[in-house]
XYZ file of C-alpha atoms in Angstrom:
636
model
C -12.358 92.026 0.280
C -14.994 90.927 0.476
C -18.362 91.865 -1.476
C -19.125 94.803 -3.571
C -22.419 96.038 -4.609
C -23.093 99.517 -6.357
C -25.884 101.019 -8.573
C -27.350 103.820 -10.241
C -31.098 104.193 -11.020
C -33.680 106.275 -11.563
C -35.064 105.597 -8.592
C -33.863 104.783 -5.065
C -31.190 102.804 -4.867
C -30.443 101.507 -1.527
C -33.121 98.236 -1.057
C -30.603 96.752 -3.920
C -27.469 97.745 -2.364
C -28.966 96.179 1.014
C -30.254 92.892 -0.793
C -27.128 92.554 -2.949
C -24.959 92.665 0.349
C -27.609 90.364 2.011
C -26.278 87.764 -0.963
C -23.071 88.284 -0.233
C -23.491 87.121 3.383
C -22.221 83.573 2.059
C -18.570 85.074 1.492
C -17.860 85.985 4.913
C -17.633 89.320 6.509
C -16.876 90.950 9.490
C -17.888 94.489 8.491
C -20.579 96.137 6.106
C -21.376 99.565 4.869
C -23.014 101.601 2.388
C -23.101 105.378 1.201
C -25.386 107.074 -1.417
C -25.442 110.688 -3.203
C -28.106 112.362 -1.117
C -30.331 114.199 -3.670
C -31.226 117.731 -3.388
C -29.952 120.873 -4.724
C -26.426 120.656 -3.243
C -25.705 116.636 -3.828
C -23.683 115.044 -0.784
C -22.474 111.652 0.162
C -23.959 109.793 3.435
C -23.245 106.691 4.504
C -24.019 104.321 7.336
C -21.006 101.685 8.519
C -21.285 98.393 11.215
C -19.588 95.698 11.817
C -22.362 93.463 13.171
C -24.647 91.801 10.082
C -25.913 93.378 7.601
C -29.401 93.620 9.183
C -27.757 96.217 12.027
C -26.765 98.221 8.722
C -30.400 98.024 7.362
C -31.550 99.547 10.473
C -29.080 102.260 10.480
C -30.311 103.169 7.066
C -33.550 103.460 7.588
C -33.083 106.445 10.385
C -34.291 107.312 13.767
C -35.798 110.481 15.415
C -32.254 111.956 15.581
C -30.525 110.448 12.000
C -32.914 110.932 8.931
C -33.109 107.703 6.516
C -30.276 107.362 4.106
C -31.259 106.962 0.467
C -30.567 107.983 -3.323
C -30.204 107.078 -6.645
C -26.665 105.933 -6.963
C -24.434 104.174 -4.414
C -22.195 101.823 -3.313
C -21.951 99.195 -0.638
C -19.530 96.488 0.615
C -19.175 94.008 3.186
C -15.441 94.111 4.317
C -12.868 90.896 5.569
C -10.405 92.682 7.465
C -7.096 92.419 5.870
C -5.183 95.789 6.515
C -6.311 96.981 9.905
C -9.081 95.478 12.725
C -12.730 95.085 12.295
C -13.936 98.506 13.069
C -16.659 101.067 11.969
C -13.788 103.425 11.040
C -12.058 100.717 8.579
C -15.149 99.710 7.096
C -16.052 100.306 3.710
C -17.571 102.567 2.156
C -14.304 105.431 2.657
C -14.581 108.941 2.026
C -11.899 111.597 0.873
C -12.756 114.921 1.986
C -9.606 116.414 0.491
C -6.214 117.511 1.900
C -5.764 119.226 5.010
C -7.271 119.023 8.482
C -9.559 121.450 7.603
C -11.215 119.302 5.569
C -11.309 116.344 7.557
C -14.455 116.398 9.324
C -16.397 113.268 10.200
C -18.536 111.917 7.296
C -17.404 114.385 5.043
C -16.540 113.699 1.295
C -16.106 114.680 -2.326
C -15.008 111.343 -3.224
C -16.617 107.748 -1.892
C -15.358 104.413 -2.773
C -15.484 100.713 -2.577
C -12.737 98.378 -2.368
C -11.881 94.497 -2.624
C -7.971 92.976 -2.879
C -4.792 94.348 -1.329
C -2.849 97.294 -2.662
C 0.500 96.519 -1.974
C 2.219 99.890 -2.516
C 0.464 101.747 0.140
C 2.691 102.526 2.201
C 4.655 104.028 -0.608
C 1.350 106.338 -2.048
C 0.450 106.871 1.611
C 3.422 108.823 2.836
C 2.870 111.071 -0.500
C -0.452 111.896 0.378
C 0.524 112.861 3.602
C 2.931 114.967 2.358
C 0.397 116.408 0.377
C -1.796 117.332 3.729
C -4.278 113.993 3.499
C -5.389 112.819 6.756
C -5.916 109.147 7.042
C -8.675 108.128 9.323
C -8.501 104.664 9.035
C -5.505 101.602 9.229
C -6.681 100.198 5.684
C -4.850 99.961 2.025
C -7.940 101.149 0.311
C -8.009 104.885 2.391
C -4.967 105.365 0.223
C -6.974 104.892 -3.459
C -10.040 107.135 -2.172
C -7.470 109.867 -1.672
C -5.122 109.478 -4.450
C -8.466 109.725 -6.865
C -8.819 112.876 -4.689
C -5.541 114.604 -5.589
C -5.516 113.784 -9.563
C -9.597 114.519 -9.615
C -9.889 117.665 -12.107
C -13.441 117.721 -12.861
C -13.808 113.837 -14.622
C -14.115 111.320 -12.335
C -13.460 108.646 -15.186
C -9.855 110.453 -15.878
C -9.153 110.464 -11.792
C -9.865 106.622 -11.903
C -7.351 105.872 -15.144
C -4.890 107.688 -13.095
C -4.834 106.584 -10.459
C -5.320 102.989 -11.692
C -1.760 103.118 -13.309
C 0.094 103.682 -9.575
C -2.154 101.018 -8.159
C 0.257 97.797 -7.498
C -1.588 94.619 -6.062
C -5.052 93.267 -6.636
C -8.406 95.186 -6.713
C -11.706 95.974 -7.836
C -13.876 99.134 -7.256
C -16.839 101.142 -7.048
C -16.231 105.324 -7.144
C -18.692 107.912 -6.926
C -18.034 111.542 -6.618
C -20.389 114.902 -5.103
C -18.957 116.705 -8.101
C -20.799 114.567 -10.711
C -23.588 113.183 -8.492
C -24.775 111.136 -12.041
C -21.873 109.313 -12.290
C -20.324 105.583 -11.345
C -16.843 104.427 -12.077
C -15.867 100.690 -11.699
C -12.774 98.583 -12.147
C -11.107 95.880 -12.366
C -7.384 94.368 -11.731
C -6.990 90.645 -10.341
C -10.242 91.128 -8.522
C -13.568 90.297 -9.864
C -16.100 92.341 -10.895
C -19.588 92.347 -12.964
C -21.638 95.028 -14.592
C -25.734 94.676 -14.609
C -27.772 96.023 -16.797
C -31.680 97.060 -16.677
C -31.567 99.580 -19.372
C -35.396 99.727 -19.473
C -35.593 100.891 -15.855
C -33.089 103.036 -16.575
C -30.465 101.327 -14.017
C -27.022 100.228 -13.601
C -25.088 98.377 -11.140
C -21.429 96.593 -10.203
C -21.168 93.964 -7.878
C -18.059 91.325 -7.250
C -20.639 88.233 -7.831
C -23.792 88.398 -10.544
C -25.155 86.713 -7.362
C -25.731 89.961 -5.715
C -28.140 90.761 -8.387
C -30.431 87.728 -8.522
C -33.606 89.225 -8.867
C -32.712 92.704 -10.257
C -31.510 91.848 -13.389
C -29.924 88.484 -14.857
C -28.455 90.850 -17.785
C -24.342 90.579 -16.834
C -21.134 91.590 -18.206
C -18.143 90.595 -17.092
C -15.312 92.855 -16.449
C -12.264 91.864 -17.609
C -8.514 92.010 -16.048
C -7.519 95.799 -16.692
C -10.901 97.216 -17.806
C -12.638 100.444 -16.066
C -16.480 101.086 -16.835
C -17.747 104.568 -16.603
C -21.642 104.456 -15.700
C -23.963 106.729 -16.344
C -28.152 107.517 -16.134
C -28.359 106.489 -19.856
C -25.200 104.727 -20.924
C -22.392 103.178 -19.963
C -18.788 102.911 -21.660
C -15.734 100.746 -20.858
C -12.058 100.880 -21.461
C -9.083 98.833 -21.210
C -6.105 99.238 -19.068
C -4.663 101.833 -21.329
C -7.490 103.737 -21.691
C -8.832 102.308 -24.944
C -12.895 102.688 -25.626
C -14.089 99.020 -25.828
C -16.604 98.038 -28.252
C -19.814 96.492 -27.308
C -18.393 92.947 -28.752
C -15.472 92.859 -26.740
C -17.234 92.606 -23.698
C -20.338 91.436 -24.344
C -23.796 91.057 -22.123
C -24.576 87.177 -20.653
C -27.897 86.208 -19.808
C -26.864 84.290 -15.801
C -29.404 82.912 -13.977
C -28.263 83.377 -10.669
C -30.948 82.735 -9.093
C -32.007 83.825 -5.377
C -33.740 80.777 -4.775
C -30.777 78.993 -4.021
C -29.983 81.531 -1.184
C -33.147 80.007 0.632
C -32.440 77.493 3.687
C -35.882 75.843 3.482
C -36.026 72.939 5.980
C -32.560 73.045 7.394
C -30.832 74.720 10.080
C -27.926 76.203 8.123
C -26.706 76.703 4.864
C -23.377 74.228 5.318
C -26.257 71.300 6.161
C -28.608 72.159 3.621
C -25.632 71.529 1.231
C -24.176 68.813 2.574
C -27.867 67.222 1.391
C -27.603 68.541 -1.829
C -24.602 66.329 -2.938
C -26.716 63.304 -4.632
C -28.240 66.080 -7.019
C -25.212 68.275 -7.310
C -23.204 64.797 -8.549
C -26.221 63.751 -10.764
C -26.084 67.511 -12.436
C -22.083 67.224 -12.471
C -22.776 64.326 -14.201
C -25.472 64.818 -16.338
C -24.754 64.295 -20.538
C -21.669 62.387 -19.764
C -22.572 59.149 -21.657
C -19.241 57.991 -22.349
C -15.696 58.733 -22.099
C -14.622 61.830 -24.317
C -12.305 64.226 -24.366
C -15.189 66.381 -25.516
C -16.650 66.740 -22.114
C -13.399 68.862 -21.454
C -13.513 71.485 -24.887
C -14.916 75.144 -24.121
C -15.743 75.613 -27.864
C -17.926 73.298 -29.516
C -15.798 72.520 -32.198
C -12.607 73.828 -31.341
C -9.384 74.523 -33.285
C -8.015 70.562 -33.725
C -4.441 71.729 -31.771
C -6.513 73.425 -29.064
C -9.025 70.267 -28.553
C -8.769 68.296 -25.740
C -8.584 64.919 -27.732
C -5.003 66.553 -29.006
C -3.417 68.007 -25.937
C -4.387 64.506 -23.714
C -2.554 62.978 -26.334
C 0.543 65.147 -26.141
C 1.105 65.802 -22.404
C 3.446 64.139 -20.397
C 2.772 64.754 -16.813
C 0.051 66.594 -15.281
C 0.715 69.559 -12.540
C -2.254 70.356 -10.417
C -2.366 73.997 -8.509
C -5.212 74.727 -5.891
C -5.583 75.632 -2.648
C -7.703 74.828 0.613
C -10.142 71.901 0.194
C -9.806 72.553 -3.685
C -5.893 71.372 -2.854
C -7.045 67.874 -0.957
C -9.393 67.125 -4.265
C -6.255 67.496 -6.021
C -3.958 65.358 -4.333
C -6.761 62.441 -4.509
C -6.749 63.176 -8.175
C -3.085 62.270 -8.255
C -3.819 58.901 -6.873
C -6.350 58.393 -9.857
C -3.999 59.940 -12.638
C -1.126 57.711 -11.791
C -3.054 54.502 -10.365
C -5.765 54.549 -13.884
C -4.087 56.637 -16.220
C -0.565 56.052 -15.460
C 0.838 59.456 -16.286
C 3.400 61.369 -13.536
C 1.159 64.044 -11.480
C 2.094 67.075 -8.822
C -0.318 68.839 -6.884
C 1.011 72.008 -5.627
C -0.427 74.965 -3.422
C -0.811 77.593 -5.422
C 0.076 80.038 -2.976
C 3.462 78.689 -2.887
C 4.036 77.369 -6.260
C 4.719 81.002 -8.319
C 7.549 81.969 -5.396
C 9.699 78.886 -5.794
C 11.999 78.064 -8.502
C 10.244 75.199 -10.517
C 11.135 73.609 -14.193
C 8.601 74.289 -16.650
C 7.603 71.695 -18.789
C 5.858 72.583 -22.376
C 4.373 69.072 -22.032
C 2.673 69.407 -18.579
C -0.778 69.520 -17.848
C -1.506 72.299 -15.507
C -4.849 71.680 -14.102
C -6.482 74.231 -11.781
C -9.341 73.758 -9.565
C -11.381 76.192 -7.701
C -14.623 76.576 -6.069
C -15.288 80.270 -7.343
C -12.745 80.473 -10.118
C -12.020 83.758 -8.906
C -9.333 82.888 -6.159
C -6.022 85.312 -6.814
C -3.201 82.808 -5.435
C -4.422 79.669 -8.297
C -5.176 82.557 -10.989
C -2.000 83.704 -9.918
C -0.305 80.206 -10.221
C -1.911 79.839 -13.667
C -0.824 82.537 -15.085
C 2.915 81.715 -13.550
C 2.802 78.790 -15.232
C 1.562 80.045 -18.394
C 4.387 82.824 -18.232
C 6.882 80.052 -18.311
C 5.123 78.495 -21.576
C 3.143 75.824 -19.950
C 0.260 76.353 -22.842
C -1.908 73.393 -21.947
C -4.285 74.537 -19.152
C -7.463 73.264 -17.996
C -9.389 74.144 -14.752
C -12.005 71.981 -12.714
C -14.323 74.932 -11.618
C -17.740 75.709 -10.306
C -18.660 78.786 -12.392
C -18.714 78.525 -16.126
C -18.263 82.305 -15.986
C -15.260 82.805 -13.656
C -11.841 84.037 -14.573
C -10.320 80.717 -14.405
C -12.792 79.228 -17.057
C -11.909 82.600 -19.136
C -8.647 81.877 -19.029
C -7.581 78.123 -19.428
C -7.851 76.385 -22.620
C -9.905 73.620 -21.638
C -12.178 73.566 -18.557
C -15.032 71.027 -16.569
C -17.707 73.241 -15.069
C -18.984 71.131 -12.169
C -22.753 71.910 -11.298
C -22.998 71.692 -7.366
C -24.900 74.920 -7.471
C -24.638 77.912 -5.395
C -22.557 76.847 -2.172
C -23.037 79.765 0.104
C -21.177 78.143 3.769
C -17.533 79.107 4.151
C -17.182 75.571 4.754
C -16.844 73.848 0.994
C -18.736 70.624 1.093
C -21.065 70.135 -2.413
C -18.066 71.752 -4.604
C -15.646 69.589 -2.851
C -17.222 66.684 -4.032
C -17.990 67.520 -7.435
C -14.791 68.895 -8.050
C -13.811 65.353 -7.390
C -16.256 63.597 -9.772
C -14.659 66.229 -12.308
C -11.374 64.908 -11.573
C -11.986 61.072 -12.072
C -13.783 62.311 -15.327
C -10.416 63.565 -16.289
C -8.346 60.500 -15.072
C -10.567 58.690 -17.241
C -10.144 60.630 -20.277
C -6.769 60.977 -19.492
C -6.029 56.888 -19.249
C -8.475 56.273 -22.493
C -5.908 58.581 -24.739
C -2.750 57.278 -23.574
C -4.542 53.841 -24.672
C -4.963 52.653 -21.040
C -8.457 52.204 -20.691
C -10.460 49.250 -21.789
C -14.225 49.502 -22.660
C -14.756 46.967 -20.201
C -13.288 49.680 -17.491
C -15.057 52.117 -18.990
C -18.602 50.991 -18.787
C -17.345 49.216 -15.000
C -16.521 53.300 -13.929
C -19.712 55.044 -15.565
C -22.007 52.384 -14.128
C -19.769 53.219 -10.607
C -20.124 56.884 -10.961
C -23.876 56.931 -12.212
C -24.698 55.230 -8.872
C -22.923 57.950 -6.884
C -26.069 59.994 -5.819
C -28.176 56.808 -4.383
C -25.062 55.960 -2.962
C -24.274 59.274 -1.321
C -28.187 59.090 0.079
C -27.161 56.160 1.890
C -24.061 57.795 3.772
C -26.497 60.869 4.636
C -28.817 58.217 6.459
C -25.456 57.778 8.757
C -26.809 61.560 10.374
C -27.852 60.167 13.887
C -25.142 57.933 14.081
C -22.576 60.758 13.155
C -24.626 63.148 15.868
C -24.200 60.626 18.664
C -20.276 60.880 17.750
C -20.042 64.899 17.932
C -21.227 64.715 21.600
C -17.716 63.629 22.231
C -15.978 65.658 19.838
C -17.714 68.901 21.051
C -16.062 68.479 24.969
C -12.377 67.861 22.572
C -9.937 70.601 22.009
C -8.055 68.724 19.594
C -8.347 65.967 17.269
C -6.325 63.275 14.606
C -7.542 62.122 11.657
C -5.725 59.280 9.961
C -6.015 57.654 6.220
C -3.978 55.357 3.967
C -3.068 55.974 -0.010
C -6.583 57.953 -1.485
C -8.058 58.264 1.440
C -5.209 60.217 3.108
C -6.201 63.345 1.454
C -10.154 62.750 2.651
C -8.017 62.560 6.394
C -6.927 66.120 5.554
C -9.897 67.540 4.305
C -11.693 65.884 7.646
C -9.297 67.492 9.606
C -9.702 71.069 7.959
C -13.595 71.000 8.304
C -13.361 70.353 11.704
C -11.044 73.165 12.858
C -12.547 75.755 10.227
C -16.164 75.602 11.921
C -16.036 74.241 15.168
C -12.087 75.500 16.430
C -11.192 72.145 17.491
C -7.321 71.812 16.367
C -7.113 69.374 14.309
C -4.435 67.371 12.518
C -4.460 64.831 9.627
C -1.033 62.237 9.058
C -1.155 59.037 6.474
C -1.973 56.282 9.044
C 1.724 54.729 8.501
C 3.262 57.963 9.433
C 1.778 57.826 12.841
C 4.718 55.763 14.706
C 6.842 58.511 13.368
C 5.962 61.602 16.210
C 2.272 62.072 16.060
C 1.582 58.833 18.224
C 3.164 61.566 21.064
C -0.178 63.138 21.040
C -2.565 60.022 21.475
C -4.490 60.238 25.112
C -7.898 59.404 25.877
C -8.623 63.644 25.232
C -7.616 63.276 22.120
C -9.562 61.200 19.368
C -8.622 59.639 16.548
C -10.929 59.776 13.460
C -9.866 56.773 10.995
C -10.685 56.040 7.176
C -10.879 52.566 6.940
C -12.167 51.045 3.483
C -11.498 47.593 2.839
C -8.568 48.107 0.751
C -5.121 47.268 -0.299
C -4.062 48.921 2.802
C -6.716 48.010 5.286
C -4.630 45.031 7.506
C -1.606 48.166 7.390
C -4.201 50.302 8.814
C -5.649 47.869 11.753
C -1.825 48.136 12.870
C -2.033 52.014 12.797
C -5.012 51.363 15.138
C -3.544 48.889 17.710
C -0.898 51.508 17.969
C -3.547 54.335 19.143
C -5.435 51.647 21.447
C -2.465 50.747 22.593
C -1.540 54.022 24.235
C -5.345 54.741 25.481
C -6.414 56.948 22.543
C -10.334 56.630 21.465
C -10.415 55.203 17.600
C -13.806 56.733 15.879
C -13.243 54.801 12.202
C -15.266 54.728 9.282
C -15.333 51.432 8.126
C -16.481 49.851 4.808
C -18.878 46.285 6.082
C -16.397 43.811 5.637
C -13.395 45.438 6.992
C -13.877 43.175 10.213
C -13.705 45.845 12.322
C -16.368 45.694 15.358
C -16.902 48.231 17.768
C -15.728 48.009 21.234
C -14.311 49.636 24.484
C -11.983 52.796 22.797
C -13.210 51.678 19.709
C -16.569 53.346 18.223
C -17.606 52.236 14.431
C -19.754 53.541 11.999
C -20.274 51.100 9.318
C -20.416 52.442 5.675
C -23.233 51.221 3.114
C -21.449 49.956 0.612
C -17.532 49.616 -0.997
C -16.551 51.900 -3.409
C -13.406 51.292 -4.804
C -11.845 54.161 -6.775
C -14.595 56.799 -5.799
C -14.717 55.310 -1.938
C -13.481 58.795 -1.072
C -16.874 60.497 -2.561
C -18.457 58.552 -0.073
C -16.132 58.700 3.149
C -15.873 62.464 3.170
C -19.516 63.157 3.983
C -19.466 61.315 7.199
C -16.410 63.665 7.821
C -18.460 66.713 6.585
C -21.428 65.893 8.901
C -18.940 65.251 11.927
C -17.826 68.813 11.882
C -21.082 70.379 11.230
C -23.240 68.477 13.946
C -19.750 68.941 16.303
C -19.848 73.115 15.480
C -23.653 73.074 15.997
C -22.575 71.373 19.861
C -20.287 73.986 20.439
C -22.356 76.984 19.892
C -20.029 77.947 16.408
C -21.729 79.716 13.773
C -21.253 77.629 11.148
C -21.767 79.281 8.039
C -19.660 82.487 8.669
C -16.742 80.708 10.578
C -14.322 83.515 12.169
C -11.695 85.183 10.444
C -12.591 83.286 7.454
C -14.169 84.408 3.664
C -15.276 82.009 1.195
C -14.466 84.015 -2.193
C -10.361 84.434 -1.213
C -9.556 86.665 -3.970
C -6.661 88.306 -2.577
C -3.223 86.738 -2.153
């Protein structure tokens, strides 16, 4: 991982390959490189590697008095998250093959170049045969092993190399090939990673990229690669095949208009990307929410009129439990969701992590629910969980997902596209809370099939949710309040957040913004838990962070806080107005606008969200491109 970008044109390529990785920023990187076919009468492959930002790259490429600028008209590029070896110049992507032997193995040299995102998990295995065949690796990574394997079966088709080589390949990956043999020529594909194909036939261009966000601007003409397929590119046509080397006609895979556009890329008025969408969660709710006018199973159907056994009005009638699988933040909007689902709709739910859920034994249930939520709809451990699941002949599958166009949409039955927008920070804020709006949709459509849901309820929840976005502007008003707060937080090296019922899983995801941008450790407990070993921990060094809505739990959680004061700790709680709860000595309040019943935890997060950002900002973090982390995590 992480970002791939690759074109051929008619012209030179590299300004796209350098914007394209410039939009990729938002994943997370820690090295970038690209490498073109140099034209002239005897074609060869250059490149230019970094691992500071992309910008150092540009600068590279466009030469010195010693290095000449590096262009051409076909080429790949890549910003790398270091998975198999450190974040160096000679792991970073773009790598080369030279060919076997020493002789061969001069700096920079190459008849083959490639691109690589996901984890090949033979490579030790391929590696010690390429050795054997006289390959020198010059680098620690997995994907130095697929650059020279297409080496040693290339025979004079590039596309034939690829297919081959595809076939040994175990693990997850997609790629971007080029080769000084057929300087005219692009090979991409595809298996458990994602990648798109975009299309400017009138300019006589072609390109492959992980995200059609790389290509905002160049074209918005996309197809979408599909698990197993391998496109062969080249300057007046392209063709595509299957995993077992079928030709694929035009309607199998056919070309989306996406609108991806670069606009949202732009900070504008704020300081960083992870603020700027923080502020964007009234609209990103009120476009979540847009059309819904009533409760429907409809809202949940990919086909307008779908196959009545495939509809979502049938299959919320027939399921018996529901089985969430996500990961990260996406897990903590799934364990609120199973508050909502058994509170409203009454019906049994899990929430698993996904990472762990395919490598335990489990009992499948035909009559299970398996919902699966995800930011990108690309992330490998919940595809991976799906399709577990799926194997097992759990049939009724619907995902909660922020691109209409992602795998997971592709392959679940039933789906809610949330409409938060592009969210380029690392940090999920705006898709964190509209994956939750999706999910009391659900509880509501769920509870109104099983009979469970009065009219009266109905209207009393779509009047609540409608009012979401002026209600959310009212929490972001809480900014200079929540400022004055990360003063303290930034001189902290570790924190505990506590919540009760609904609001525990807000706790977590509290706790997890703080220590992903600002590297505070950070814990989150159910306030009741606390007496049980984590009250070892409370000092005046370490504050506590409290959800406090006036609920059914609210005089159990002034206990949980008599327990911290009592042992010197610092209470920071977000309370709703009439909780009763004034501020004091070891005892700092922010008061919340309004109650919010079921959907309080919309509401209560932000405060959270704000609390790590202005607390990273203190400490100097970079916010947006927190270390070690990626956004897209498309490899297990």
């Amino acid at each position: 991982m992480c970002g791939i970008v690759c074109g051929l044109a008619s012209e030179n390529v590299v300004p796209v390959l350098v914007q394209g990785l410039q939009r990729l920023e938002y994943r997370g990187y820690d090295s970038c490189g690209i490498a073109v076919m140099a034209d002239g009468a005897n074609p060869t492959l250059r490149r230019a590697r970094s691992t500071a930002r992309v910008a150092d790259l540009s600068a590279q490429i466009a030469g010195t008095a010693a290095h000449a600028a590096i262009a051409g008209k076909v080429g790949i590029g890549h910003t790398r998250w270091a998975t198999h070896g450190a974040p160096a110049v000679h792991n970073a992507h773009p790598h080369f093959s030279p060919g076997p032997g020493p002789e061969n193995n001069t700096v920079g040299s190459g008849n083959i170049g490639l691109v690589h995102n996901g984890i090949i998990e033979n490579h030790d295995e391929i590696r010690a045969e390429l050795q054997a065949q006289g390959y020198v690796f010059s680098s620690q990574t997995d994907t130095e092993v697929i650059v020279h394997l297409i080496d040693s079966l290339y025979a004079g088709d590039l596309l034939r190399a690829v297919q081959q080589a595809f076939v040994r390949l175990q693990g997850a990956f997609a790629i971007g090939v080029m080769c000084r043999a057929e300087p005219h020529r692009l090979v991409g594909a595809r298996a458990g990673s994602p990648l798109v194909m975009g299309i400017c036939q009138a300019q006589g261009a072609w390109y492959l990229a992980s995200d059609a966000m790389a290509l905002a601007g160049v074209t918005d003409q996309i197809v979408y690669l599909e698990e197993g397929d391998v496109a062969d590119i080249g300057p007046d046509a392209y063709t595509l095949y299957d995993r077992s080397g079928q030709l694929l006609q035009a309607a199998q895979r056919p070309v989306k208009t996406v609108l991806a556009h670069s606009g949202a890329a732009e900070l504008g008025p704020y300081q960083h990307y992870m603020q700027k969408e923080i502020f964007e969660q009234p609209r990103a709710i009120a476009d979540t929410l847009e059309g819904v006018e009533g409760i429907t199973p409809e809202l949940f159907d990919l086909q307008v009129n779908p196959a009545p056994e495939a509809s979502a009005a049938h299959v919320f009638k027939q399921i018996k439990s529901v089985l969430i699988l996500a990961c990260g933040t996406s897990s903590y909007s799934g364990m609120t969701a199973k508050y909502w689902i058994e509170s409203i709709a009454k019906i049994p739910c899990n929430v698993e992590v996904a990472s762990e859920y395919r490598y335990r034994d489990s009992v499948p249930d035909p009559d299970t629910l398996v919902v699966t939520i995800s930011q990108s709809g690309e992330t490998a451990d919940t595809l991976a969980a799906l399709r577990h699941a799926q194997s097992m002949g759990m049939k009724h599958t619907l995902t909660i997902c922020n691109v209409a166009t992602s795998a997971m949409v592709r392959e679940c039955s039933l789906a809610y596209v949330t409409r938060a927008g592009v969210e380029i920070g690392v940090a999920s804020t705006k898709a964190f809370t509209t994956q939750l709006a999706g999910l009391f949709l659900l509880t509501l459509c769920l509870a109104q099939a099983k009979g469970r849901l009065s009219e009266a309820e109905e209207a009393q929840h779509l009047k609540a949710m409608r009012h979401l976005p002026a209600a959310l502007q009212a929490v972001l008003a809480l900014e200079p309040q929540i400022m004055a707060w990360s003063e303290d937080f930034a001189k902290c090296e570790n924190a505990l957040f506590l919540g009760r019922g609904l609001h525990y899983p807000i706790a977590l995801e509290g706790a997890l913004k703080l220590k992903e941008i600002s590297y505070i450790h950070a814990e989150a407990y159910p306030a009741g838990e606390l007496k049980h070993g984590p009250l070892a921990l409370v000092t005046s060094a370490m504050p506590v962070v409290t959800v406090a809505p006036n609920d059914a739990l609210l005089e159990k959680l002034k206990s949980n806080m008599h327990e911290v004061r009592a042992r010197g700790g610092v209470l920071y709680v977000l309370a709703d107005g009439d909780t009763k709860i004034e501020s004091a000595e070891g005892l700092n309040v922010i008061r919340m606008p309004e109650h919010y019943g079921a959907l309080s935890p919309l509401l209560h997060v932000v405060p959270l969200q704000m609390l790590a950002y202005h607390t990273a900002c203190a400490r100097g973090s970079d916010v947006d491109k927190p270390r070690n982390l990626a956004k897209s995590v498309t490899v297990e």
